[in-house]
Coordinates of C-alpha atoms and ligand atoms in Angstrom, one line a residue:
X1 CA 18.5 42.9 5.1
X2 CA 15.9 45.5 4.6
X3 CA 14.7 47.0 8.2
X4 CA 11.1 45.3 8.1
X5 CA 13.3 42.1 8.0
X6 CA 15.6 43.7 10.6
X7 CA 12.7 44.4 13.2
X8 CA 10.0 41.0 12.5
X9 CA 14.1 39.9 14.0
X10 CA 14.2 41.9 16.9
X11 CA 10.9 41.6 17.0
X12 CA 11.0 37.4 17.2
X13 CA 13.8 37.1 19.4
X14 CA 12.0 39.7 21.8
X15 CA 9.4 37.0 22.0
X16 CA 11.8 34.2 22.2
X17 CA 13.7 35.8 25.2
X18 CA 10.5 37.0 27.4
X19 CA 8.7 33.2 26.5
X20 CA 12.3 31.5 28.2
X21 CA 12.3 33.7 31.0
X22 CA 9.1 33.1 31.5
X23 CA 9.5 29.7 30.5
X24 CA 11.9 29.5 33.0
X25 CA 10.4 31.0 36.4
X26 CA 7.2 28.4 35.5
X27 CA 9.9 25.8 36.1
X28 CA 11.4 27.6 38.7
X29 CA 7.7 27.6 40.2
X30 CA 7.5 23.4 39.5
X31 CA 10.7 23.0 40.9
X32 CA 10.4 25.0 43.7
X33 CA 7.1 23.8 44.9
X34 CA 8.3 20.0 44.4
X35 CA 11.1 20.6 46.3
X36 CA 8.6 21.9 49.2
X37 CA 6.4 19.4 49.2
X38 CA 8.8 16.5 49.8
X39 CA 9.2 17.7 53.4
X40 CA 6.3 17.2 55.5
X41 CA 4.9 18.3 57.8
X42 CA 2.9 15.7 59.3
X43 CA 4.7 15.6 62.3
X44 CA 4.1 18.1 65.5
X45 CA 6.6 21.4 65.3
X46 CA 10.0 21.0 65.9
X47 CA 12.6 22.9 68.9
X48 CA 14.1 24.4 65.7
X49 CA 10.2 25.8 64.5
X50 CA 8.2 25.7 67.4
X51 CA 5.3 28.4 65.9
X52 CA 4.9 25.7 63.3
X53 CA 0.9 25.2 63.4
X54 CA 0.0 20.9 64.3
X55 CA -2.8 21.1 62.9
X56 CA -4.0 24.8 61.3
X57 CA -3.4 24.6 57.8
X58 CA -0.2 26.2 56.9
X59 CA 1.6 24.9 54.2
X60 CA 5.6 24.1 54.0
X61 CA 7.3 27.1 53.6
X62 CA 6.7 30.9 52.2
X63 CA 4.0 33.8 52.7
X64 CA 0.6 32.5 52.4
X65 CA -2.7 35.2 52.4
X66 CA -6.1 34.9 52.0
X67 CA -7.8 31.6 51.3
X68 CA -9.1 31.5 47.2
X69 CA -12.3 30.0 46.2
X70 CA -12.6 26.9 48.5
X71 CA -15.8 24.2 47.4
X72 CA -16.4 21.0 47.7
X73 CA -16.3 18.8 43.7
X74 CA -16.6 15.4 43.9
X75 CA -16.7 14.7 47.1
X76 CA -13.7 16.5 47.2
X77 CA -12.8 19.8 49.4
X78 CA -10.6 22.2 47.6
X79 CA -8.6 25.2 49.3
X80 CA -6.8 27.1 46.9
X81 CA -4.5 30.3 48.8
X82 CA -2.6 33.4 47.9
X83 CA 1.5 31.7 47.9
X84 CA 4.9 33.6 47.7
X85 CA 6.5 30.9 46.0
X86 CA 9.8 32.8 46.4
X87 CA 9.9 33.9 50.5
X88 CA 8.3 34.6 53.4
X89 CA 6.7 38.0 52.4
X90 CA 4.4 39.2 50.6
X91 CA 4.6 38.8 46.5
X92 CA 5.2 36.5 43.5
X93 CA 1.2 35.7 44.5
X94 CA 0.0 32.1 42.9
X95 CA -3.1 30.2 43.3
X96 CA -1.5 27.4 45.9
X97 CA -3.7 24.7 45.9
X98 CA -4.2 21.8 48.1
X99 CA -7.3 18.9 49.1
X100 CA -8.8 16.6 51.2
X101 CA -11.7 14.1 52.5
X102 CA -12.5 16.1 55.8
X103 CA -11.3 19.4 55.8
X104 CA -8.3 19.1 58.1
X105 CA -6.3 17.0 56.5
X106 CA -4.9 18.0 53.4
X107 CA -2.8 17.3 50.3
X108 CA -0.7 19.8 48.1
X109 CA -0.5 20.0 44.4
X110 CA 1.4 22.3 42.3
X111 CA 0.1 25.5 41.7
X112 CA -4.0 26.1 39.6
X113 CA -2.9 29.5 38.4
X114 CA 0.0 31.8 37.7
X115 CA 0.8 33.7 36.5
X116 CA 1.6 33.3 32.7
X117 CA -0.6 35.8 30.2
X118 CA -0.4 39.5 29.8
X119 CA -4.0 39.5 31.8
X120 CA -2.6 38.2 35.0
X121 CA 1.3 38.7 34.2
X122 CA 2.0 40.8 37.4
X123 CA -0.2 38.5 40.2
X124 CA -3.0 36.7 40.5
X125 CA -5.4 37.9 43.1
X126 CA -7.8 37.1 45.5
X127 CA -11.0 35.6 43.6
X128 CA -13.9 32.8 44.1
X129 CA -15.3 29.8 42.4
X130 CA -18.7 29.3 40.8
X131 CA -20.1 26.3 40.6
X132 CA -21.7 26.4 37.1
X133 CA -25.3 24.5 37.3
X134 CA -24.1 21.2 35.0
X135 CA -21.7 20.9 37.9
X136 CA -18.6 22.7 36.5
X137 CA -16.2 24.4 38.8
X138 CA -15.0 27.9 37.3
X139 CA -12.4 30.1 39.2
X140 CA -12.9 34.0 38.7
X141 CA -9.7 35.7 40.2
X142 CA -8.2 39.6 40.1
X143 CA -5.8 39.3 37.7
X144 CA -2.5 42.3 37.5
X145 CA -1.6 43.7 33.8
X146 CA 1.3 44.6 33.2
X147 CA 0.5 48.1 33.5
X148 CA -0.2 46.8 36.9
X149 CA -4.1 47.2 37.1
X150 CA -6.3 45.2 37.9
X151 CA -8.6 43.2 35.8
X152 CA -11.2 40.2 36.3
X153 CA -10.0 36.3 34.9
X154 CA -11.1 33.0 34.5
X155 CA -10.2 29.6 34.5
X156 CA -11.6 26.4 34.2
X157 CA -10.3 22.6 35.4
X158 CA -8.4 21.1 31.9
X159 CA -9.5 18.0 32.6
X160 CA -13.4 17.4 34.8
X161 CA -13.8 13.9 35.9
X162 CA -10.1 14.7 37.8
X163 CA -11.8 14.9 40.8
X164 CA -8.4 17.0 42.5
X165 CA -8.8 19.5 39.6
X166 CA -5.7 19.7 39.1
X167 CA -5.1 21.3 35.9
X168 CA -6.5 24.4 35.5
X169 CA -7.1 26.8 31.9
X170 CA -7.5 29.8 32.0
X171 CA -9.8 31.4 29.0
X172 CA -8.7 33.5 26.1
X173 CA -10.9 35.7 25.9
X174 CA -9.2 37.1 29.1
X175 CA -9.8 40.0 30.4
X176 CA -13.5 39.1 31.4
X177 CA -14.2 42.9 33.2
X178 CA -11.9 45.3 33.3
X179 CA -12.0 49.4 34.1
X180 CA -11.7 51.3 31.3
X181 CA -12.5 55.7 30.3
X182 CA -16.4 54.7 30.4
X183 CA -16.7 52.6 32.9
X184 CA -14.8 55.1 35.7
X185 CA -13.7 52.3 37.8
X186 CA -10.9 53.0 39.9
X187 CA -8.2 49.8 38.6
X188 CA -5.4 50.3 41.6
X189 CA -9.2 49.1 43.0
X190 CA -11.1 46.7 41.8
X191 CA -10.0 43.8 42.6
X192 CA -11.4 39.7 44.9
X193 CA -14.5 38.3 43.0
X194 CA -16.7 36.6 45.1
X195 CA -18.9 33.7 44.3
X196 CA -21.2 34.1 41.4
X197 CA -25.1 33.9 41.8
X198 CA -28.4 33.3 39.9
X199 CA -30.4 36.6 40.2
X200 CA -34.4 36.4 39.4
X201 CA -33.1 36.3 35.7
X202 CA -31.5 33.9 34.9
X203 CA -28.8 35.9 35.3
X204 CA -25.5 35.5 37.2
X205 CA -24.2 38.2 39.2
X206 CA -20.9 39.0 41.2
X207 CA -19.9 41.3 42.8
X208 CA -16.1 42.4 42.8
X209 CA -14.7 45.3 46.1
X210 CA -13.8 48.4 44.9
X211 CA -13.3 52.7 46.4
X212 CA -13.7 55.4 44.6
X213 CA -11.9 58.3 46.9
X214 CA -12.6 56.9 50.4
X215 CA -16.6 55.6 49.2
X216 CA -15.6 51.4 50.1
X217 CA -18.6 49.9 47.2
X218 CA -19.4 46.6 45.9
X219 CA -20.1 46.6 41.8
X220 CA -21.9 44.4 40.5
X221 CA -21.8 43.0 37.3
X222 CA -24.4 40.7 35.7
X223 CA -23.6 37.8 32.6
X224 CA -26.1 35.7 30.4
X225 CA -23.6 33.5 29.5
X226 CA -20.6 33.9 32.1
X227 CA -17.9 34.9 30.1
X228 CA -19.4 38.0 28.4
X229 CA -20.3 40.4 31.8
X230 CA -21.7 43.6 32.3
X231 CA -21.6 46.1 35.3
X232 CA -24.1 47.7 36.7
X233 CA -24.9 51.1 36.7
X234 CA -25.0 50.4 40.8
X235 CA -23.4 49.1 43.0
X236 CA -25.0 46.0 44.8
X237 CA -23.7 48.9 48.5
X238 CA -21.5 50.9 48.8
X239 CA -20.1 53.7 52.2
X240 CA -19.0 56.9 52.2
X241 CA -15.5 56.9 54.5
X242 CA -14.8 52.6 54.3
X243 CA -12.1 52.9 52.2
X244 CA -11.2 50.2 50.3
X245 CA -13.4 46.8 50.5
X246 CA -11.3 43.7 50.5
X247 CA -12.8 40.8 49.7
X248 CA -15.9 40.5 49.4
X249 CA -18.6 37.5 50.2
X250 CA -22.9 37.7 50.1
X251 CA -24.9 34.9 50.5
X252 CA -28.2 33.7 52.3
X253 CA -28.2 32.2 55.2
X254 CA -31.9 30.6 56.8
X255 CA -33.7 32.5 59.3
X256 CA -34.3 29.7 61.5
X257 CA -31.9 26.7 61.9
X258 CA -28.5 26.3 61.4
X259 CA -28.2 24.5 57.6
X260 CA -25.9 26.1 54.6
X261 CA -28.2 27.9 52.1
X262 CA -26.5 27.8 48.4
X263 CA -25.2 30.8 47.0
X264 CA -28.1 30.7 44.2
X265 CA -30.9 30.0 46.9
X266 CA -33.9 31.4 46.4
X267 CA -34.6 29.5 49.8
X268 CA -37.4 26.3 50.3
X269 CA -40.8 27.2 50.2
X270 CA -42.0 29.0 53.8
X271 CA -38.6 29.4 54.0
X272 CA -36.9 32.7 55.1
X273 CA -33.3 33.5 53.6
X274 CA -31.5 36.5 54.8
X275 CA -28.3 37.8 53.1
X276 CA -24.9 38.8 54.6
X277 CA -22.7 40.7 53.8
X278 CA -18.9 40.6 54.6
X279 CA -16.7 43.1 53.5
X280 CA -13.0 43.0 54.3
X281 CA -11.6 46.9 55.4
X282 CA -8.5 47.9 54.3
X283 CA -7.8 51.0 56.5
X284 CA -8.4 48.4 59.6
X285 CA -7.5 44.9 58.0
X286 CA -10.1 43.3 60.1
X287 CA -13.8 41.7 59.1
X288 CA -17.0 42.9 59.2
X289 CA -20.3 41.6 58.2
X290 CA -24.0 43.0 58.5
X291 CA -27.3 40.8 57.5
X292 CA -29.5 42.7 55.6
X293 CA -32.2 41.6 52.7
X294 CA -31.6 41.3 49.3
X295 CA -33.5 43.0 46.6
X296 CA -33.1 40.8 44.2
X297 CA -35.1 43.3 41.5
X298 CA -33.0 45.7 42.0
X299 CA -30.2 45.1 43.1
X300 CA -29.9 45.9 46.2
X301 CA -28.4 44.8 49.6
X302 CA -30.6 46.8 52.7
X303 CA -28.8 46.0 56.0
X304 CA -31.5 45.2 58.9
X305 CA -32.6 48.0 61.3
X306 CA -29.5 49.0 63.4
X307 CA -26.5 47.3 60.9
X308 CA -24.6 49.6 58.9
X309 CA -21.9 47.9 56.5
X310 CA -19.1 49.7 57.7
X311 CA -16.2 50.0 60.5
X312 CA -18.8 49.8 63.3
X313 CA -20.4 46.4 62.0
X314 CA -19.9 43.2 63.5
X315 CA -17.1 41.3 63.1
X316 CA -16.3 38.0 62.9
X317 CA -12.9 37.9 64.5
X318 CA -12.7 40.1 67.1
X319 CA -8.8 39.3 67.3
X320 CA -6.1 38.3 63.7
X321 CA -8.5 37.5 61.1
X322 CA -8.9 38.5 57.0
X323 CA -10.1 38.3 53.5
X324 CA -12.3 34.8 54.8
X325 CA -13.9 33.6 52.3
X326 CA -17.5 31.0 52.9
X327 CA -18.8 27.7 50.7
X328 CA -22.0 26.2 50.8
X329 CA -20.7 22.6 51.7
X330 CA -23.5 20.4 49.8
X331 CA -22.0 17.1 51.2
X332 CA -22.7 18.0 54.5
X333 CA -25.7 21.2 54.0
X334 CA -23.4 23.8 55.7
X335 CA -22.6 26.9 54.7
X336 CA -18.2 26.9 56.1
X337 CA -16.0 29.8 56.7
X338 CA -11.9 30.5 55.6
X339 CA -10.2 33.1 57.6
X340 CA -6.4 33.9 57.1
X341 CA -4.5 34.4 59.8
X342 CA -1.4 36.4 59.4
X343 CA 1.4 36.7 61.9
X344 CA 2.2 38.6 65.1
X345 CA 6.0 38.3 65.1
X346 CA 8.8 40.5 62.8
X347 CA 8.8 40.4 59.2
X348 CA 12.8 40.0 59.8
X349 CA 11.7 36.6 62.4
X350 CA 9.6 35.6 59.8
X351 CA 11.7 35.2 56.7
X352 CA 13.9 33.5 59.6
X353 CA 11.5 30.6 60.5
X354 CA 10.7 30.6 57.1
X355 CA 7.5 31.4 56.7
X356 CA 4.1 33.3 58.1
X357 CA 0.5 32.9 58.1
X358 CA -1.5 30.2 58.9
X359 CA -5.9 29.6 58.0
X360 CA -8.1 28.9 61.3
X361 CA -9.9 26.2 61.0
X362 CA -12.9 25.7 58.6
X363 CA -15.8 27.1 60.6
X364 CA -20.0 26.3 60.2
X365 CA -21.6 29.7 60.3
X366 CA -25.0 30.5 61.1
X367 CA -27.5 32.8 61.8
X368 CA -28.5 32.8 65.8
X369 CA -32.4 33.1 66.6
X370 CA -31.9 36.3 67.1
X371 CA -31.5 36.8 63.3
X372 CA -28.9 39.4 64.8
X373 CA -26.0 37.9 65.2
X374 CA -24.2 35.2 63.0
X375 CA -22.5 32.0 64.7
X376 CA -19.8 30.2 63.8
X377 CA -18.7 26.6 65.3
X378 CA -15.4 24.8 64.3
X379 CA -16.2 22.2 61.9
X380 CA -17.5 19.0 63.4
X381 CA -14.5 17.0 61.9
X382 CA -11.9 18.8 63.8
X383 CA -12.7 16.9 66.6
X384 CA -11.3 13.4 65.3
X385 CA -8.0 15.1 66.0
X386 CA -8.9 14.7 69.8
X387 CA -7.2 11.9 72.1
X388 CA -6.2 11.5 75.3
X389 CA -9.4 14.2 77.2
X390 CA -9.3 15.9 81.4
X391 CA -12.6 15.9 81.8
X392 CA -12.7 17.9 85.2
X393 CA -16.5 18.4 87.2
X394 CA -18.0 21.1 89.8
X395 CA -14.7 23.0 91.1
X396 CA -15.1 25.4 93.0
X397 CA -13.0 28.7 91.7
X398 CA -12.6 30.9 93.9
X399 CA -11.6 34.2 94.5
X400 CA -7.8 35.2 92.8
X401 CA -7.5 31.1 92.0
X402 CA -5.6 29.0 89.3
X403 CA -6.5 25.1 88.7
X404 CA -4.1 23.8 86.7
X405 CA -5.2 21.0 84.2
X406 CA -2.6 18.1 84.0
X407 CA -2.6 15.5 81.4
X408 CA -2.7 16.6 77.7
X409 CA -0.4 18.3 75.4
X410 CA -1.2 21.9 76.6
X411 CA 0.6 23.0 73.8
X412 CA -2.0 21.7 70.9
X413 CA -5.0 21.1 72.4
X414 CA -8.5 21.4 72.1
X415 CA -10.8 23.1 75.7
X416 CA -14.0 23.6 76.1
X417 CA -15.7 24.7 79.9
X418 CA -18.2 25.8 81.0
X419 CA -18.5 29.0 84.1
X420 CA -21.2 29.8 85.8
X421 CA -21.0 32.8 88.3
X422 CA -22.8 32.6 91.6
X423 CA -23.7 36.3 92.7
X424 CA -24.3 38.0 89.9
X425 CA -25.7 41.0 91.6
X426 CA -21.9 42.0 92.7
X427 CA -21.3 43.0 89.6
X428 CA -19.5 46.2 88.4
X429 CA -21.6 49.0 86.8
X430 CA -21.4 50.0 82.5
X431 CA -19.4 53.5 82.3
X432 CA -21.4 55.4 80.0
X433 CA -17.6 55.4 77.7
X434 CA -16.7 51.7 78.0
X435 CA -18.0 51.5 74.7
X436 CA -14.8 49.8 73.2
X437 CA -14.1 46.5 74.3
X438 CA -11.0 46.2 73.0
X439 CA -10.0 49.0 74.9
X440 CA -11.8 48.3 77.5
X441 CA -10.0 44.4 77.9
X442 CA -6.5 46.6 77.2
X443 CA -7.3 49.4 80.7
X444 CA -7.9 46.8 82.4
X445 CA -5.9 43.7 82.1
X446 CA -5.9 40.6 83.4
X447 CA -4.2 41.9 86.9
X448 CA -7.0 44.0 87.7
X449 CA -10.3 42.5 89.7
X450 CA -13.6 43.6 89.0
X451 CA -16.8 42.1 91.0
X452 CA -17.2 39.7 88.4
X453 CA -14.0 38.5 86.5
X454 CA -11.6 37.8 85.3
X455 CA -11.8 34.4 84.7
X456 CA -10.6 31.7 82.2
X457 CA -8.6 30.0 80.9
X458 CA -4.8 30.6 80.5
X459 CA -2.7 29.0 77.6
X460 CA 0.4 28.4 76.7
X461 CA 2.4 29.3 80.0
X462 CA 5.3 28.3 80.6
X463 CA 4.9 26.9 84.8
X464 CA 6.0 29.6 87.0
X465 CA 3.7 32.2 84.2
X466 CA 6.5 34.2 83.6
X467 CA 4.8 33.7 80.3
X468 CA 0.8 33.0 79.8
X469 CA -2.0 34.1 77.0
X470 CA -5.2 35.0 79.2
X471 CA -8.5 34.6 77.2
X472 CA -11.1 35.6 79.8
X473 CA -14.7 36.8 81.0
X474 CA -15.3 39.7 83.2
X475 CA -19.3 40.8 83.8
X476 CA -20.8 43.8 84.3
X477 CA -24.3 45.5 84.8
X478 CA -25.6 47.7 82.3
X479 CA -26.5 50.2 84.5
X480 CA -26.9 50.5 87.9
X481 CA -29.6 48.4 89.5
X482 CA -30.2 46.8 86.4
X483 CA -30.9 43.4 86.0
X484 CA -29.8 43.8 82.2
X485 CA -25.4 42.7 82.0
X486 CA -22.5 43.0 79.7
X487 CA -20.7 40.3 79.2
X488 CA -17.0 41.1 78.0
X489 CA -14.1 38.7 76.4
X490 CA -10.6 39.1 76.0
X491 CA -7.7 37.4 74.6
X492 CA -4.7 39.3 76.4
X493 CA -1.7 38.3 74.5
X494 CA 0.6 40.3 77.0
X495 CA 2.5 38.2 79.1
X496 CA 2.4 35.6 76.7
X497 CA 6.6 36.0 75.4
X498 CA 9.6 36.7 77.2
X499 CA 10.6 38.2 73.4
X500 CA 9.6 42.0 73.1
X501 CA 9.4 42.2 68.7
X502 CA 6.0 40.8 68.6
X503 CA 3.0 42.3 68.3
X504 CA 1.3 41.5 71.5
X505 CA -1.9 43.7 71.1
X506 CA -4.6 42.9 73.5
X507 CA -8.3 41.1 71.8
X508 CA -11.4 42.2 73.4
X509 CA -15.8 41.2 72.4
X510 CA -19.0 42.1 73.7
X511 CA -21.0 38.3 73.8
X512 CA -24.2 39.1 73.7
X513 CA -24.8 36.1 76.1
X514 CA -27.3 36.1 79.4
X515 CA -25.1 34.9 82.5
X516 CA -27.6 33.6 84.7
X517 CA -27.4 30.4 81.7
X518 CA -23.7 28.2 82.2
X519 CA -20.9 30.6 80.3
X520 CA -19.4 28.7 77.5
X521 CA -15.7 29.0 76.3
X522 CA -13.3 26.5 73.7
X523 CA -9.8 27.5 73.1
X524 CA -8.1 25.7 70.0
X525 CA -4.8 25.8 70.9
X526 CA -1.6 25.1 68.3
X527 CA 1.7 26.5 69.5
X528 CA 1.4 29.7 68.2
X529 CA -2.3 30.5 67.7
X530 CA -5.1 30.4 70.0
X531 CA -9.0 29.8 68.5
X532 CA -11.2 31.1 71.1
X533 CA -15.4 31.0 70.9
X534 CA -17.0 32.9 73.6
X535 CA -21.2 31.6 73.9
X536 CA -21.3 29.3 72.2
X537 CA -19.6 31.1 69.0
X538 CA -21.1 34.3 69.5
X539 CA -17.7 36.6 70.0
X540 CA -14.4 34.6 67.8
X541 CA -11.2 36.5 69.2
X542 CA -8.2 34.8 67.3
X543 CA -4.2 35.1 68.9
X544 CA -1.2 34.6 67.3
X545 CA 1.5 34.2 70.0
X546 CA 5.4 32.5 70.2
X547 CA 6.3 31.5 73.6
X548 CA 10.2 31.5 74.2
X549 CA 9.3 29.3 77.8
X550 CA 6.0 27.6 77.3
X551 CA 6.4 25.5 74.6
X552 CA 6.3 22.0 73.7
X553 CA 6.3 19.9 77.2
X554 CA 6.9 23.4 79.0
X555 CA 3.8 24.1 78.1
X556 CA 0.3 24.2 80.5
X557 CA -3.1 24.7 81.0
X558 CA -5.2 26.6 84.1
X559 CA -8.6 27.3 84.3
X560 CA -8.5 30.8 86.5
X561 CA -10.3 33.1 88.3
X562 CA -8.6 37.1 89.4
X563 CA -12.5 38.1 89.9
X564 CA -13.4 39.5 93.4
X565 CA -16.2 36.6 93.6
X566 CA -16.5 32.9 93.6
X567 CA -17.3 31.2 89.8
X568 CA -17.5 27.5 89.6
X569 CA -16.9 25.6 86.6
X570 CA -19.4 23.7 86.0
X571 CA -17.3 20.9 83.2
X572 CA -14.2 21.8 82.3
X573 CA -13.1 19.2 78.8
X574 CA -9.0 19.3 77.4
X575 CA -8.6 17.0 74.9
X576 CA -5.0 16.3 73.5
X577 CA -4.6 17.1 69.5
X578 CA -3.3 15.1 67.0
X579 CA -1.4 16.2 63.3
X580 CA -3.2 16.8 60.8
X581 CA -1.6 15.3 58.0
X582 CA -0.9 18.9 55.8
X583 CA 1.7 18.5 53.8
Ligands
LIG1 O1 -2.3 39.0 47.6 C1 -3.9 39.9 47.0 C2 -4.8 40.0 47.8 O2 -5.0 40.2 48.8 C3 -5.4 41.1 49.6 C4 -5.9 41.0 50.8 O3 -5.5 40.7 51.5 O4 -4.9 42.5 49.2 C5 -3.6 43.1 49.7 C6 -3.3 43.5 49.9 O5 -1.7 43.9 50.3 C7 -1.6 44.3 51.0 O6 -1.6 43.3 51.7 C8 -0.9 42.6 51.8 C9 -1.2 40.7 52.8 O7 -2.9 40.8 52.5 C10 0.8 42.9 52.5 O8 1.3 42.0 52.9 C11 0.9 43.7 51.6 O9 2.7 44.4 52.0 C12 0.0 45.2 51.2 O10 0.8 46.0 50.7 O11 -2.4 43.7 48.1 C13 -2.5 45.3 47.6 C14 -1.5 45.4 46.9 O12 0.0 45.5 47.7 C15 -3.0 45.8 48.5 O13 -3.9 47.4 48.1 C16 -3.8 44.9 48.4 O14 -3.7 45.8 50.9 C17 -6.8 40.9 47.8 O15 -7.0 42.0 48.6 C18 -5.8 40.8 46.9 O16 -6.7 40.3 46.2

């Protein structure tokens, strides 16, 4: 045999070995998937798994992080998400896939995209779906190549007549966008393409999160055909010092009203549009947004006065909430927001329970009348899970009092309450140093009495209050003799569990509401998650808690007022929630 033949046979053997390894891996991954999907999660969490959710989306098993490519296609909602088929910690990332007709009940499908080609062999990371003008959905996602460089790839459905879009094929033209010596892109910080939009010149635009040194930026690419992409000389936006911008999202909102706007829309005649840029800051692991104007010709995002796109910007959620993504729901003419909430338990506990990560209930999102902030509210469909209802009207909460709400499954509930404070003039005065709401909430925990507050809800509480999570308000005068007020909302997890190992950080946010009006608070309680909405969705706080005693039927719900002034509960409605079908 000649040397050449030998080396050809060698190459062939190597290729066959690699191929068979890959096929074995793929089969293993499908086998894992098939086994997983035979297990049902339609029942309430069991004694052995007290922290699995009843109606928040989670896979049957293993690690989940970012929501990817949410969309509606032929009347079916699709959610893809970052999933590890092999364990409860991050790694081996594929695009898992589920579909739904109502955003609440979900059917699983095999992973839509998994590592298979050099351009994504080390991972299929986050990305988005764009619906092309002919109705075809395409995925842009980040692939990790053999050199661990981050590159952008495209995939499209194999069969457009299948509303479930079960199978996806990757383009042989991949990668479509890659770092190189000419473009100078940081190869380890170039990821998470957004939904693309059509510009004034009929060219597509997409932004990709990146960083150069400490400058966080959204790199813009343009394309005529969605396949050949050209890097724009200038980013859509950047901020020096903020670090890596992960999972950017960029979308229009109507200036007035709550209807959603399609991502490429220029608006109806006479309609004023604003744009929202959201970034997930790798440094802080929070999602920040800025409202502003999109200069279509210069391809620049210009934040409105008072906004800066960095860690001082407002947040979607002041608790645990990251890597969120919106989509335009053409069936209901609304924009819907998905966000990932990770665990507060230790990695050892996650491995033991066999899973990690949930998605929050999808939220409708729109611009407040003030134009200064976004409003979020759980999609109406979640209300279909409401069963037994308990109503309280016009109850008085004297100083240092509690009111137990009986008759609902307190570990799996939806609660809406309207408080009215009586003596606003008794509010304490804000101190100049009180600029950080989270710090204020942690320094003044729930047992610290102030003029007005704390008053709110105690959820996932044990009978004798050895454990509870409190979500509450405090009201302060902005200045002495002022008739302006500051409303603080806190979610205090410090007493949530007798277990010591969990992260029990207290969260806080200022709520831009006028306390002369009734103050609303809603809590979606689901075993180990409490999603709270203050001021009708003007401030959101999501927390993860793992009570030892306040589990299942041993979980209680209270309204409380530990402040020095009386507070009225104008109305309180609580519902037991059915479990969603999520398998
Ligand atoms: O799954 C990859 C996608 O996730 C993102 C944003 O969540 O990047 C995450 C990142 O990894 C860190 O975060 C993981 C959870 O999100 C965490 O468990 C892991 O240990 C962290 O390293 O992925 C890269 C590689 O590790 C890191 O630079 C990111 O922070 C998103 O940007 C990715 O597309």
